[in-house]
PDB file of C-alpha atoms in Angstrom:
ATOM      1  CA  UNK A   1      94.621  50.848 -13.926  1.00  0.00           C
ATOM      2  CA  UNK A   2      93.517  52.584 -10.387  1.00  0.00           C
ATOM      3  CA  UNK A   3      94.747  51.502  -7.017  1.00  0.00           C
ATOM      4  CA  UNK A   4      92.065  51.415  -3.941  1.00  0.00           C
ATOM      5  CA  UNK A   5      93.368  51.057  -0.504  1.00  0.00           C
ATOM      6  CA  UNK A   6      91.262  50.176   2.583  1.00  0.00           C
ATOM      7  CA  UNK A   7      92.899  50.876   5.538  1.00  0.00           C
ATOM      8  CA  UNK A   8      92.516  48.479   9.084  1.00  0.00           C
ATOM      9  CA  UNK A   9      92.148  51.665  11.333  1.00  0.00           C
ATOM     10  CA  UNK A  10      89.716  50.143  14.189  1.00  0.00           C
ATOM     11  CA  UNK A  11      86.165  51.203  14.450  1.00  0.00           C
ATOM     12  CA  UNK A  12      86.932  53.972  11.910  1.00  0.00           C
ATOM     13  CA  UNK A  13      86.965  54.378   7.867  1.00  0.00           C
ATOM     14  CA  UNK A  14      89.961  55.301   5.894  1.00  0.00           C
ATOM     15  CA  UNK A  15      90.612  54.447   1.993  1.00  0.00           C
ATOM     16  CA  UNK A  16      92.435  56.410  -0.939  1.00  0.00           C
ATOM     17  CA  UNK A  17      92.047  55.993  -4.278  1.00  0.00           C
ATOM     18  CA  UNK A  18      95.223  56.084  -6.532  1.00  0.00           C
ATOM     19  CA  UNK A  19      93.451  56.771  -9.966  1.00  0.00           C
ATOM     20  CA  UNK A  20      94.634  55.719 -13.490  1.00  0.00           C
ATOM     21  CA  UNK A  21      94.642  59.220 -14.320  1.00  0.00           C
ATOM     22  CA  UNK A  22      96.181  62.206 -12.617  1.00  0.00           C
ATOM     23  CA  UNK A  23      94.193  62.106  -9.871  1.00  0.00           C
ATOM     24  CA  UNK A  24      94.528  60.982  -5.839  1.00  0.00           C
ATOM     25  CA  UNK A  25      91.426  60.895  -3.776  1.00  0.00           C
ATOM     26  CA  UNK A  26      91.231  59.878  -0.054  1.00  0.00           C
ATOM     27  CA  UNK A  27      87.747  59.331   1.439  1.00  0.00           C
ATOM     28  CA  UNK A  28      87.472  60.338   5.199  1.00  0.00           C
ATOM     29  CA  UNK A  29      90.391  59.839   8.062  1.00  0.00           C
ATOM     30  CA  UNK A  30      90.542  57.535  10.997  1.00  0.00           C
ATOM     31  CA  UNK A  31      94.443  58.276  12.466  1.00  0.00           C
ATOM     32  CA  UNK A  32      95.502  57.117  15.893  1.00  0.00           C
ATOM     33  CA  UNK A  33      99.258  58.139  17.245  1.00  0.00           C
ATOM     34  CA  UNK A  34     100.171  54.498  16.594  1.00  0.00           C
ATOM     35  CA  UNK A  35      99.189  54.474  12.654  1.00  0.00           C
ATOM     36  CA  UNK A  36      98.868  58.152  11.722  1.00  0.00           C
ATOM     37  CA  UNK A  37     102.682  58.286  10.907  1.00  0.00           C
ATOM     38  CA  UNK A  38     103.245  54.824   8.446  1.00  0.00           C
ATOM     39  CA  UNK A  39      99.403  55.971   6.673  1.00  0.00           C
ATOM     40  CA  UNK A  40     100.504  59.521   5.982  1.00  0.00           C
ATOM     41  CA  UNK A  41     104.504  58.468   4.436  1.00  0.00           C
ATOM     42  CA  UNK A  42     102.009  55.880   2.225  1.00  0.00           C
ATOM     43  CA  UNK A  43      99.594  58.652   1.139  1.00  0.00           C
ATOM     44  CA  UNK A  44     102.032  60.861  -0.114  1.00  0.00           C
ATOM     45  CA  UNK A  45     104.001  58.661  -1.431  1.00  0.00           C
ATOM     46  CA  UNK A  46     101.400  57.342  -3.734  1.00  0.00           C
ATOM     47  CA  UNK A  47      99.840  61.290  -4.729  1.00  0.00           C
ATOM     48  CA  UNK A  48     103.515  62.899  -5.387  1.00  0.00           C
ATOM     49  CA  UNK A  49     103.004  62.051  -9.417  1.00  0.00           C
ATOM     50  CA  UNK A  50      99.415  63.246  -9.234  1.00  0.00           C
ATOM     51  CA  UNK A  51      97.996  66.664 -10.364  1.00  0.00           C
ATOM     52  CA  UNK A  52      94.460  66.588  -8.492  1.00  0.00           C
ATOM     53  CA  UNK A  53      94.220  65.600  -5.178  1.00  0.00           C
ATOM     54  CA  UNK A  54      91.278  65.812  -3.221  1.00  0.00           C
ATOM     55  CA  UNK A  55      89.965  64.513   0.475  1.00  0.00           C
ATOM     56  CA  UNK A  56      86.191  63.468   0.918  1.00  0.00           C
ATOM     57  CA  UNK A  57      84.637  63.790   3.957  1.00  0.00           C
ATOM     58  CA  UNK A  58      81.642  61.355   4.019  1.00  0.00           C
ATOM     59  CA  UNK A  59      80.273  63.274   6.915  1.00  0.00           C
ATOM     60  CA  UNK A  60      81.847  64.746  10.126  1.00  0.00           C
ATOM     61  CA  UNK A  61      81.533  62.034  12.927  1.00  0.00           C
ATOM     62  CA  UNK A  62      85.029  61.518  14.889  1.00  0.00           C
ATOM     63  CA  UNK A  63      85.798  57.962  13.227  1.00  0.00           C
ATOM     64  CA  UNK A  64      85.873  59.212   9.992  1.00  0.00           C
ATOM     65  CA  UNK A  65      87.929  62.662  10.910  1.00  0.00           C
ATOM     66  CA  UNK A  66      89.653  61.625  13.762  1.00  0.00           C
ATOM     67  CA  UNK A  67      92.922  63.653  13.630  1.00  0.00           C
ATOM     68  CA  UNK A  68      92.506  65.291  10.605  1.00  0.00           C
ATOM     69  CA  UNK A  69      94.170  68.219  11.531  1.00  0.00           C
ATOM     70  CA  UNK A  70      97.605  66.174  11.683  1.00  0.00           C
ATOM     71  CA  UNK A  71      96.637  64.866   8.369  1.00  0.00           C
ATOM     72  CA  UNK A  72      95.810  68.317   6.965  1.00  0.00           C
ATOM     73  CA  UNK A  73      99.139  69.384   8.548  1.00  0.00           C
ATOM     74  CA  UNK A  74     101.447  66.750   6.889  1.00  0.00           C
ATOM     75  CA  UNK A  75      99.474  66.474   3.774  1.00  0.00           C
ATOM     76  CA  UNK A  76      98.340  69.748   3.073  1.00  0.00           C
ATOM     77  CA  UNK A  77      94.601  69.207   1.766  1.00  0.00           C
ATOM     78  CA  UNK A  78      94.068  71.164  -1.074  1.00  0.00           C
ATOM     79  CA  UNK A  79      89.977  70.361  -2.177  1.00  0.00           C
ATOM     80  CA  UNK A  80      88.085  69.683   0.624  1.00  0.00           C
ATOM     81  CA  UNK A  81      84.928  67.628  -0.406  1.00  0.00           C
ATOM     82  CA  UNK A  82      82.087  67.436   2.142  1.00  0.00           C
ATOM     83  CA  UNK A  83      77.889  67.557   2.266  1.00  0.00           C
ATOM     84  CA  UNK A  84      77.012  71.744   3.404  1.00  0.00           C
ATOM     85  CA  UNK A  85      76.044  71.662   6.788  1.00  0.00           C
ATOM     86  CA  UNK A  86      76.936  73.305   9.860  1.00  0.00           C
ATOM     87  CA  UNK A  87      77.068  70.181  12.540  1.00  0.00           C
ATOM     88  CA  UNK A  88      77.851  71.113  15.876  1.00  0.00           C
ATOM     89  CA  UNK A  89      79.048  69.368  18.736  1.00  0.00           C
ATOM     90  CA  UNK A  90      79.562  69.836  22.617  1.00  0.00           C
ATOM     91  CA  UNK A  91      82.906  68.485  22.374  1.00  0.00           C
ATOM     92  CA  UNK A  92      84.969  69.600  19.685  1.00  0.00           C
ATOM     93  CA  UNK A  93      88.215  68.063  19.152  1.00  0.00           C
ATOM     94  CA  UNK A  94      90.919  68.949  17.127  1.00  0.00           C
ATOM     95  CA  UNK A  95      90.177  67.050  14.102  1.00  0.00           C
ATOM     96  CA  UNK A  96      86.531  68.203  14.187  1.00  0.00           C
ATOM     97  CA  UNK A  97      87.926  72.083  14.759  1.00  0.00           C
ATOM     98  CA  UNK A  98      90.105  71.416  11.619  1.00  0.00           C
ATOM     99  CA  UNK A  99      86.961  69.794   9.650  1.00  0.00           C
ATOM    100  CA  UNK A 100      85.083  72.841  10.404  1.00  0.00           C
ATOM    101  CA  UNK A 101      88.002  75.272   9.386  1.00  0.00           C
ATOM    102  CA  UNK A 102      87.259  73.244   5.947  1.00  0.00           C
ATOM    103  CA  UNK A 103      83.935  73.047   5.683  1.00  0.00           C
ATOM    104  CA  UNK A 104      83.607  76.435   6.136  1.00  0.00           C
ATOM    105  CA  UNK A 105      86.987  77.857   4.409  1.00  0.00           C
ATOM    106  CA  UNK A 106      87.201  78.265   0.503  1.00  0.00           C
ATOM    107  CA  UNK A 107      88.698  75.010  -0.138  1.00  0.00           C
ATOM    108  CA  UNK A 108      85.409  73.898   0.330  1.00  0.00           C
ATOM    109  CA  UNK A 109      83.174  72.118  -2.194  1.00  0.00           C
ATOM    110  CA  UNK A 110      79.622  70.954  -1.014  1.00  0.00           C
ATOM    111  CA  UNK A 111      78.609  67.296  -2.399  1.00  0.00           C
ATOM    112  CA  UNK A 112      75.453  67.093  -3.889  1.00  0.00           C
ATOM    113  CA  UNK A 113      73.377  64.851  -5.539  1.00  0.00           C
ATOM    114  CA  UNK A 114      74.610  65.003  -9.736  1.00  0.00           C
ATOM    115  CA  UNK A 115      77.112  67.152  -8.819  1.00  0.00           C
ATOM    116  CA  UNK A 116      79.812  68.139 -11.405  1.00  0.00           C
ATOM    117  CA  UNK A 117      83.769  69.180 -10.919  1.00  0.00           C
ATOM    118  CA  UNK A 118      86.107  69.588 -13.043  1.00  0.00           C
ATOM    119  CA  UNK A 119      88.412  66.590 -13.089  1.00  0.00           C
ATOM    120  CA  UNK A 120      86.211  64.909 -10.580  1.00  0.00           C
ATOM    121  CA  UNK A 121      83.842  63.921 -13.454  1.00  0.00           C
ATOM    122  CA  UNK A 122      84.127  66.751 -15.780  1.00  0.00           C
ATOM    123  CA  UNK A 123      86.585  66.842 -17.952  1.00  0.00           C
ATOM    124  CA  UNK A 124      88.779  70.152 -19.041  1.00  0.00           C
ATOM    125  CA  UNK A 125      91.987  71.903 -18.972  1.00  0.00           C
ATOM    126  CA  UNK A 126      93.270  74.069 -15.930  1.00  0.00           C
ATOM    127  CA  UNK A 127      95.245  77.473 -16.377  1.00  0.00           C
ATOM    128  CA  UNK A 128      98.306  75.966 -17.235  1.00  0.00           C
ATOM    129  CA  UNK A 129      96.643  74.262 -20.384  1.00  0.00           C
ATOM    130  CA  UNK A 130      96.922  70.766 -19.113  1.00  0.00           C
ATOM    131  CA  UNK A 131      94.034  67.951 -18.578  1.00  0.00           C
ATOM    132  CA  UNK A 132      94.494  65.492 -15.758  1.00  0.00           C
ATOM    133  CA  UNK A 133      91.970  63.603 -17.120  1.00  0.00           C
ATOM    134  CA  UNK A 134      88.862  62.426 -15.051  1.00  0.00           C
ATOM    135  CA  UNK A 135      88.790  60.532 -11.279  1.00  0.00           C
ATOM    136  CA  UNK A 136      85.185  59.045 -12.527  1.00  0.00           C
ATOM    137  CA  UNK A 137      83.057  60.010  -9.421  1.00  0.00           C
ATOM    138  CA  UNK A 138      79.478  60.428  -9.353  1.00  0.00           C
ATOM    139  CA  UNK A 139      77.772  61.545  -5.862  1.00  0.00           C
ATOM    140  CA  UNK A 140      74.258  59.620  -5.940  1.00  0.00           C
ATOM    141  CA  UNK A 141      73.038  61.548  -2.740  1.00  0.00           C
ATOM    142  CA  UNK A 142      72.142  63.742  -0.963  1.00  0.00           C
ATOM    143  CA  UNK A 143      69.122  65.414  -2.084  1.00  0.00           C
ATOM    144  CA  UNK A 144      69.709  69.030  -0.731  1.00  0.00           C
ATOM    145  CA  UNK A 145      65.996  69.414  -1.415  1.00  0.00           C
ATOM    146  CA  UNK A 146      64.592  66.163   0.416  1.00  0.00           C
ATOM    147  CA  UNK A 147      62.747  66.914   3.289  1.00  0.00           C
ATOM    148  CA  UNK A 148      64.693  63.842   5.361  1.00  0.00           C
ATOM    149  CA  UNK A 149      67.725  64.973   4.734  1.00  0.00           C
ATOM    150  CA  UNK A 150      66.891  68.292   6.030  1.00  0.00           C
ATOM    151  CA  UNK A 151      65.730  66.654   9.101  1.00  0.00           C
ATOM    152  CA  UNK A 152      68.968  65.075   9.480  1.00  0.00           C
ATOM    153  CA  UNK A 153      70.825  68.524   8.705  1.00  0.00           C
ATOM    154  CA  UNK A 154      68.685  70.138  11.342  1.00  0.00           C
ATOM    155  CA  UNK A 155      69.544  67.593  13.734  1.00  0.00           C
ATOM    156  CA  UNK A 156      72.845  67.262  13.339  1.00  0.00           C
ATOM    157  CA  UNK A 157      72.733  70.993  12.993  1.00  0.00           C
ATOM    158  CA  UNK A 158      71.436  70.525  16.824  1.00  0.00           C
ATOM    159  CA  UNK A 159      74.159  68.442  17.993  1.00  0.00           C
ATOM    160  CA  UNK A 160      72.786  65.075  17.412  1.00  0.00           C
ATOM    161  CA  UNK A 161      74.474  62.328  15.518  1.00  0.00           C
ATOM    162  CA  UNK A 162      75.886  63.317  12.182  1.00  0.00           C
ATOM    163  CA  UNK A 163      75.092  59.661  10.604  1.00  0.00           C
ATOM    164  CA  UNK A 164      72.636  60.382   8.613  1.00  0.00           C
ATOM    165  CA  UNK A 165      74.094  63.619   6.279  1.00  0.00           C
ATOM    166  CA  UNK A 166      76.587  60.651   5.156  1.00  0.00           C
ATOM    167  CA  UNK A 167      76.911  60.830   1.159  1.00  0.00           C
ATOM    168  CA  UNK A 168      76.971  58.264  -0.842  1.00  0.00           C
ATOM    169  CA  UNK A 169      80.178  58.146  -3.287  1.00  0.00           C
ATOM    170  CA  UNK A 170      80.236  55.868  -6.465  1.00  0.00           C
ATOM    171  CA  UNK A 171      83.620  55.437  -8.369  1.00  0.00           C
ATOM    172  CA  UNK A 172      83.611  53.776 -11.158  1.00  0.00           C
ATOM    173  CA  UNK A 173      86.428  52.881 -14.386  1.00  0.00           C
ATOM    174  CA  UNK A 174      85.476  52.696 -18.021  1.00  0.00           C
ATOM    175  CA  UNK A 175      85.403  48.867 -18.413  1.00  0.00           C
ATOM    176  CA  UNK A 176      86.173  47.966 -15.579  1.00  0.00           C
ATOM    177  CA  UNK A 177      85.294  48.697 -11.483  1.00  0.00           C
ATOM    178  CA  UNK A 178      82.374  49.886  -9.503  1.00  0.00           C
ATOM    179  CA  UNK A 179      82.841  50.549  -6.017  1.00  0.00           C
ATOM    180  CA  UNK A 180      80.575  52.292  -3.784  1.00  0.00           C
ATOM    181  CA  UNK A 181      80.694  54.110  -0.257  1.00  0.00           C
ATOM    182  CA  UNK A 182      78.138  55.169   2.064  1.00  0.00           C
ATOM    183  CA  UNK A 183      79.733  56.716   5.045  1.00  0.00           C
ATOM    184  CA  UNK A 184      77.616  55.611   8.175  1.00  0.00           C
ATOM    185  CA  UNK A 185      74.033  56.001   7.060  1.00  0.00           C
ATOM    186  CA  UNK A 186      71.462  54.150   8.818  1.00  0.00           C
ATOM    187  CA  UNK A 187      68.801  51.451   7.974  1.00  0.00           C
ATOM    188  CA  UNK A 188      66.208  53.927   9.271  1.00  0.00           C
ATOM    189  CA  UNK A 189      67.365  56.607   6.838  1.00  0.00           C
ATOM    190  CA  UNK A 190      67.887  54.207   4.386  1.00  0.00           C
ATOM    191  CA  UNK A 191      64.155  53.243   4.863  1.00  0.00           C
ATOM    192  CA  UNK A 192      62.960  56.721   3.952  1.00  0.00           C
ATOM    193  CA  UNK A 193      64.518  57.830   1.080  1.00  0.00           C
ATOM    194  CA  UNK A 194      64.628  53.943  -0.208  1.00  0.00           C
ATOM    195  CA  UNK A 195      63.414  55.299  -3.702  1.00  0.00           C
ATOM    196  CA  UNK A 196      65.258  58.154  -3.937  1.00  0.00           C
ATOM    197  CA  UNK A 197      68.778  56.701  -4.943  1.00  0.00           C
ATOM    198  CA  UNK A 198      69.263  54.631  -7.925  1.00  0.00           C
ATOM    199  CA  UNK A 199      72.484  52.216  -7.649  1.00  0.00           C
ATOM    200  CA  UNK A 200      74.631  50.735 -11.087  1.00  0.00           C
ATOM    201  CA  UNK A 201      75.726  47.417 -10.473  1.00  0.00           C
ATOM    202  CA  UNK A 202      78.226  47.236  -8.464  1.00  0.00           C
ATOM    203  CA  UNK A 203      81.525  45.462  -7.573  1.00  0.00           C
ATOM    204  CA  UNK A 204      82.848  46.340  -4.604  1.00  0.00           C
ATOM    205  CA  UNK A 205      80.470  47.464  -1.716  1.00  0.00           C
ATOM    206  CA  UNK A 206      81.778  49.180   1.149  1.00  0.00           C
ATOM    207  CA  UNK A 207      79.337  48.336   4.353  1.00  0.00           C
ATOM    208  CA  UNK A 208      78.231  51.970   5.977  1.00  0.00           C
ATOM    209  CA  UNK A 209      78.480  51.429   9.303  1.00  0.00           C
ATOM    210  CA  UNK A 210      81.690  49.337   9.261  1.00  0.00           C
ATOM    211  CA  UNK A 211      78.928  46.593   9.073  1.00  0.00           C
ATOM    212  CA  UNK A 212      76.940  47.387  12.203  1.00  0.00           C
ATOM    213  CA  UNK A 213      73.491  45.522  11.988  1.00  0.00           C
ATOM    214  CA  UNK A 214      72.502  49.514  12.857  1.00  0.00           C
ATOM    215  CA  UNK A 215      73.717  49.962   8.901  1.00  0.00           C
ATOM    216  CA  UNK A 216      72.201  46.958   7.053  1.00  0.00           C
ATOM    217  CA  UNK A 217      71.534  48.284   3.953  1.00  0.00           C
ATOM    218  CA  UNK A 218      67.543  47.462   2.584  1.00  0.00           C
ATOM    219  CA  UNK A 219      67.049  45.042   0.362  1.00  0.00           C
ATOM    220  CA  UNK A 220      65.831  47.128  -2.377  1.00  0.00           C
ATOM    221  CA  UNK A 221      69.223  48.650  -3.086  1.00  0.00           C
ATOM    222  CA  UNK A 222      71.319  45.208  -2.440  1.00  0.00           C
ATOM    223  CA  UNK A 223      69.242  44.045  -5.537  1.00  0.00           C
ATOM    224  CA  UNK A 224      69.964  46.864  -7.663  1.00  0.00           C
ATOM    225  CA  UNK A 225      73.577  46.679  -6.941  1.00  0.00           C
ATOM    226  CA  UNK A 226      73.672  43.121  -6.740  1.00  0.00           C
ATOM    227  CA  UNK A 227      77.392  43.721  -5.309  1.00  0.00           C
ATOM    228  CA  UNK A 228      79.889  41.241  -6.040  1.00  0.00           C
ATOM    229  CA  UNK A 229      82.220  41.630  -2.841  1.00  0.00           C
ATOM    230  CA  UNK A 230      80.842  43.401   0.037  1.00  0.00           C
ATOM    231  CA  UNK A 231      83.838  44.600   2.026  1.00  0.00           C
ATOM    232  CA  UNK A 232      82.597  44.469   6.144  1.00  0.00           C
ATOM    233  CA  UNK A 233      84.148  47.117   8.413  1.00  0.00           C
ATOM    234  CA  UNK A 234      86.004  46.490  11.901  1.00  0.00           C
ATOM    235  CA  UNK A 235      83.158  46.968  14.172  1.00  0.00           C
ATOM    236  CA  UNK A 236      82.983  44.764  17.118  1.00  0.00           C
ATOM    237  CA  UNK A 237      81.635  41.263  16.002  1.00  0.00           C
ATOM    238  CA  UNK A 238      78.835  42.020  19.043  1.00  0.00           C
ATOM    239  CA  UNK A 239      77.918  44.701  16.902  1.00  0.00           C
ATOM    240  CA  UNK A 240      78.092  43.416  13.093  1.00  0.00           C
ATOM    241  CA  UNK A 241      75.400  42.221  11.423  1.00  0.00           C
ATOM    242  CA  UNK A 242      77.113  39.024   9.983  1.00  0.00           C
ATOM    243  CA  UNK A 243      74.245  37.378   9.161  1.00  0.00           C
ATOM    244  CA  UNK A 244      73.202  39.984   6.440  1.00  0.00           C
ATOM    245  CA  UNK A 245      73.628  39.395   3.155  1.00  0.00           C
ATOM    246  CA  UNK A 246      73.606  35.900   3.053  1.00  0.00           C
ATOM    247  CA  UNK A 247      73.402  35.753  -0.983  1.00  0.00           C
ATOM    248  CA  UNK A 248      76.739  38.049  -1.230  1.00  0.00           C
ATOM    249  CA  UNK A 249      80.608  37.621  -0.844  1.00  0.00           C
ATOM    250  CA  UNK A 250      82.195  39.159   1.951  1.00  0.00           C
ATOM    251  CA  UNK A 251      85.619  40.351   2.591  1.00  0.00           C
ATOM    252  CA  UNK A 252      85.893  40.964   6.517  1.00  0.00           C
ATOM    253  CA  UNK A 253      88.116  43.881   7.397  1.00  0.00           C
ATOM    254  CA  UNK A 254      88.707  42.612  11.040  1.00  0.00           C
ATOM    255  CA  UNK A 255      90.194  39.444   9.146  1.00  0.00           C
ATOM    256  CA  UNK A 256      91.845  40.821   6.482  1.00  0.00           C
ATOM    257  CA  UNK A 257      93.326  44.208   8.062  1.00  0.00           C
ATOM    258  CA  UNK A 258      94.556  46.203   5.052  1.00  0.00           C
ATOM    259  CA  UNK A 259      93.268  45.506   1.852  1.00  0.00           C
ATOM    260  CA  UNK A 260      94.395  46.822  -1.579  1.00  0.00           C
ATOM    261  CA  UNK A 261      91.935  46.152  -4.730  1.00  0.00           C
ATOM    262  CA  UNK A 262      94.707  46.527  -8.023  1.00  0.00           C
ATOM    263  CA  UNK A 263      91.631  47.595 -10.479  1.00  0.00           C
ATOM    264  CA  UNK A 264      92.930  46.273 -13.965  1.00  0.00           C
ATOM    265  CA  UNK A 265      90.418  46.990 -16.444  1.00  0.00           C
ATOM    266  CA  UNK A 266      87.808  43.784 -16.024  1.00  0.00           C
ATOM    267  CA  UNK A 267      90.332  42.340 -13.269  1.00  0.00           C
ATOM    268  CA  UNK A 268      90.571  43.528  -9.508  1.00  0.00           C
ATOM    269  CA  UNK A 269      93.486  41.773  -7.617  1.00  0.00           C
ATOM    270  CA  UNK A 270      92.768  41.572  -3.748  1.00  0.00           C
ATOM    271  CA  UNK A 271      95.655  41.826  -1.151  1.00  0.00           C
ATOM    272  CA  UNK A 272      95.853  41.643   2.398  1.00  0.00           C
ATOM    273  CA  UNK A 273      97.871  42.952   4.885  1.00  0.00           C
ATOM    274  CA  UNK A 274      97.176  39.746   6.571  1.00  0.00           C
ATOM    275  CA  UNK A 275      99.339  36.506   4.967  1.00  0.00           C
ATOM    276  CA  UNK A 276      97.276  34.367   6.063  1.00  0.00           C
ATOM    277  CA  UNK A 277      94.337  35.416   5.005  1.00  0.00           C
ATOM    278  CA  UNK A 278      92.240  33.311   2.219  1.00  0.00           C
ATOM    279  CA  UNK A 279      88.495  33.581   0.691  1.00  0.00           C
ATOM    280  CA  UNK A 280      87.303  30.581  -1.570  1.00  0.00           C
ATOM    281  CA  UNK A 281      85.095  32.903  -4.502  1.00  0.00           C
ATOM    282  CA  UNK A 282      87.851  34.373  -6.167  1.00  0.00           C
ATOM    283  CA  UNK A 283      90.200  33.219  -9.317  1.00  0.00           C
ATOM    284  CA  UNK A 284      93.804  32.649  -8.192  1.00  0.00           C
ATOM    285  CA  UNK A 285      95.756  34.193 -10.841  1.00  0.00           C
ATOM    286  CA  UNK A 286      99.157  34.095  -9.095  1.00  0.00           C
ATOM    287  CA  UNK A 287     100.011  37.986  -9.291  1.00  0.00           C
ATOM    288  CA  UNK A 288     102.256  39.965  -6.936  1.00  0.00           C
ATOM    289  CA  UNK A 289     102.229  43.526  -7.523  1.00  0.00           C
ATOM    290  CA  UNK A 290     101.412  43.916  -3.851  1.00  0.00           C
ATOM    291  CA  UNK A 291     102.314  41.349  -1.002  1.00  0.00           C
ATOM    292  CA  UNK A 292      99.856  38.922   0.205  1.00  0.00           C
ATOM    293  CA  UNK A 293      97.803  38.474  -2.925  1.00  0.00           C
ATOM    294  CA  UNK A 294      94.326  36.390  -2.491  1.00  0.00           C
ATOM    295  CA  UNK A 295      92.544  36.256  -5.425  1.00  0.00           C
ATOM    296  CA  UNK A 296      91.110  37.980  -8.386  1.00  0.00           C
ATOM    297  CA  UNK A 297      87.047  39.067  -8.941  1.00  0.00           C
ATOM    298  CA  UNK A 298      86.948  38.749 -12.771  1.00  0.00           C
ATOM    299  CA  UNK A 299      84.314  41.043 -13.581  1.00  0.00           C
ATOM    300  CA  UNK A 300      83.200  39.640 -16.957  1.00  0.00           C
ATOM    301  CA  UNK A 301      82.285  36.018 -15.312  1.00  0.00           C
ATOM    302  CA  UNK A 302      80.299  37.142 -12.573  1.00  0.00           C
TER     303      UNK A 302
END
């Protein structure tokens, strides 16, 4: 059984994944002064049984690092997961000073494309003999070698938007969950290198863009996913493209503010932060590991 956790930070991304195995993985950082304290007691709470822990940067813009040095400070990051690049910007604050410090330090380990870590998705033992087992992600993209994602590196490289060096993270457990993340890429990009990523079905989607029309994801790859929940970020309604996907289920973040998925081999349990929150195309299966339970996605009936 894993644990993922999608936390209601605003216009920002923040989610850890509490794996069946002995491995703790949090994908990018969104901390304000208000809910940097209460997210921070929760993370290490849940890693202090865990061997491996490692933090994912999905790319370097400010909602997705923003005070990362207070996080590195309380948490003490140990692997540092991020694409190579050298993204500068004319305003560097302290969580993008600390993101540099490492990118660039030898906790470092560049994401590409089929890459392979121990313990990530390669199994093995470590120097004290012992096997944490596997945290079962894949990294479908980038292609270091693809000319548009050079482009992108170059610009960001220049000081433009870092959007579009976003990876794309799958996670998936034997028999059980797919879930896939895609940082804040762009429809434009997406356009591009449309044949150049090849998607599993897929479970739980997590919007990039926090669901900005700007991030509408092409058909192409909504059909090979076919996703059975897309989760939608808190981006202004003005700015979310609610309309998309009209085949799919949603699960809107600005609704449902913190939302817990309790992955149970072919079951995934949904919680809210939010008590009063309610969809109508999941099972109720009356469970209560977590507070404000609403619903479970069988994944064998859908």
């Amino acid at each position: 059984m894993s644990i993922i956790k999608s936390f209601s930070v605003g216009d920002g991304d923040m989610f850890y994944i509490k794996h069946g195995s002995s491995n703790f993985t949090v994908i990018d950082c969104c901390l304000s002064d208000d809910n940097r304290a209460n997210i921070v007691y929760e993370i290490n709470d849940e890693k202090r049984n865990k061997g491996i822990s490692r933090f994912i940067s999905t790319h370097p813009d400010e909602d997705h690092m923003q005070q990362l040095d207070y996080f590195d400070d309380e948490t003490n990051i140990i692997n540092f997961y991020c694409v190579k690049n050298s993204v500068t910007k004319s305003e560097e604050t302290d969580g993008f000073k600390r993101y540099k410090k490492l990118r660039d330090g030898d906790k470092a380990f560049y994401l590409k494309k089929g890459c392979s870590r121990k313990w990530m998705n390669e199994s093995g033992k470590g120097d004290s003999g012992v096997d944490y087992g596997l945290a079962g992600i894949t990294i479908l993209w980038p292609d270091v070698n693809n000319d548009d994602y050079k482009a992108e590196l170059k610009n960001a490289e220049d000081g433009e938007s870092p959007n579009n060096i976003s990876c794309i993270v799958k996670y998936s457990l034997n028999g059980g969950v797919t879930a896939i993340w895609m940082g804040d890429l762009e429809t434009e990009f997406m356009e591009k290198i449309l044949d150049e990523v090849s998607f599993p079905k897929t479970n739980l989607l997590f919007a990039p863009h926090h669901g900005r029309e700007s991030g509408k994801i092409p058909s192409k790859w909504i059909d090979e996913m076919d996703p059975d929940i897309i989760i939608m970020g808190e981006a202004n309604s003005n700015d979310s493209d609610y309309a998309s996907y009209p085949n799919h289920n949603k699960i809107r973040q600005n609704s449902a503010k913190n939302i817990t998925f309790e992955c149970d081999g072919s079951k995934i349990h949904c919680y809210s932060s939010n008590s009063d929150y309610s969809v109508d195309f999941l099972d109720d299966e009356d469970v209560d590991t977590f507070d404000y339970y609403f619903g479970t996605l069988n994944i064998e009936d859908v």
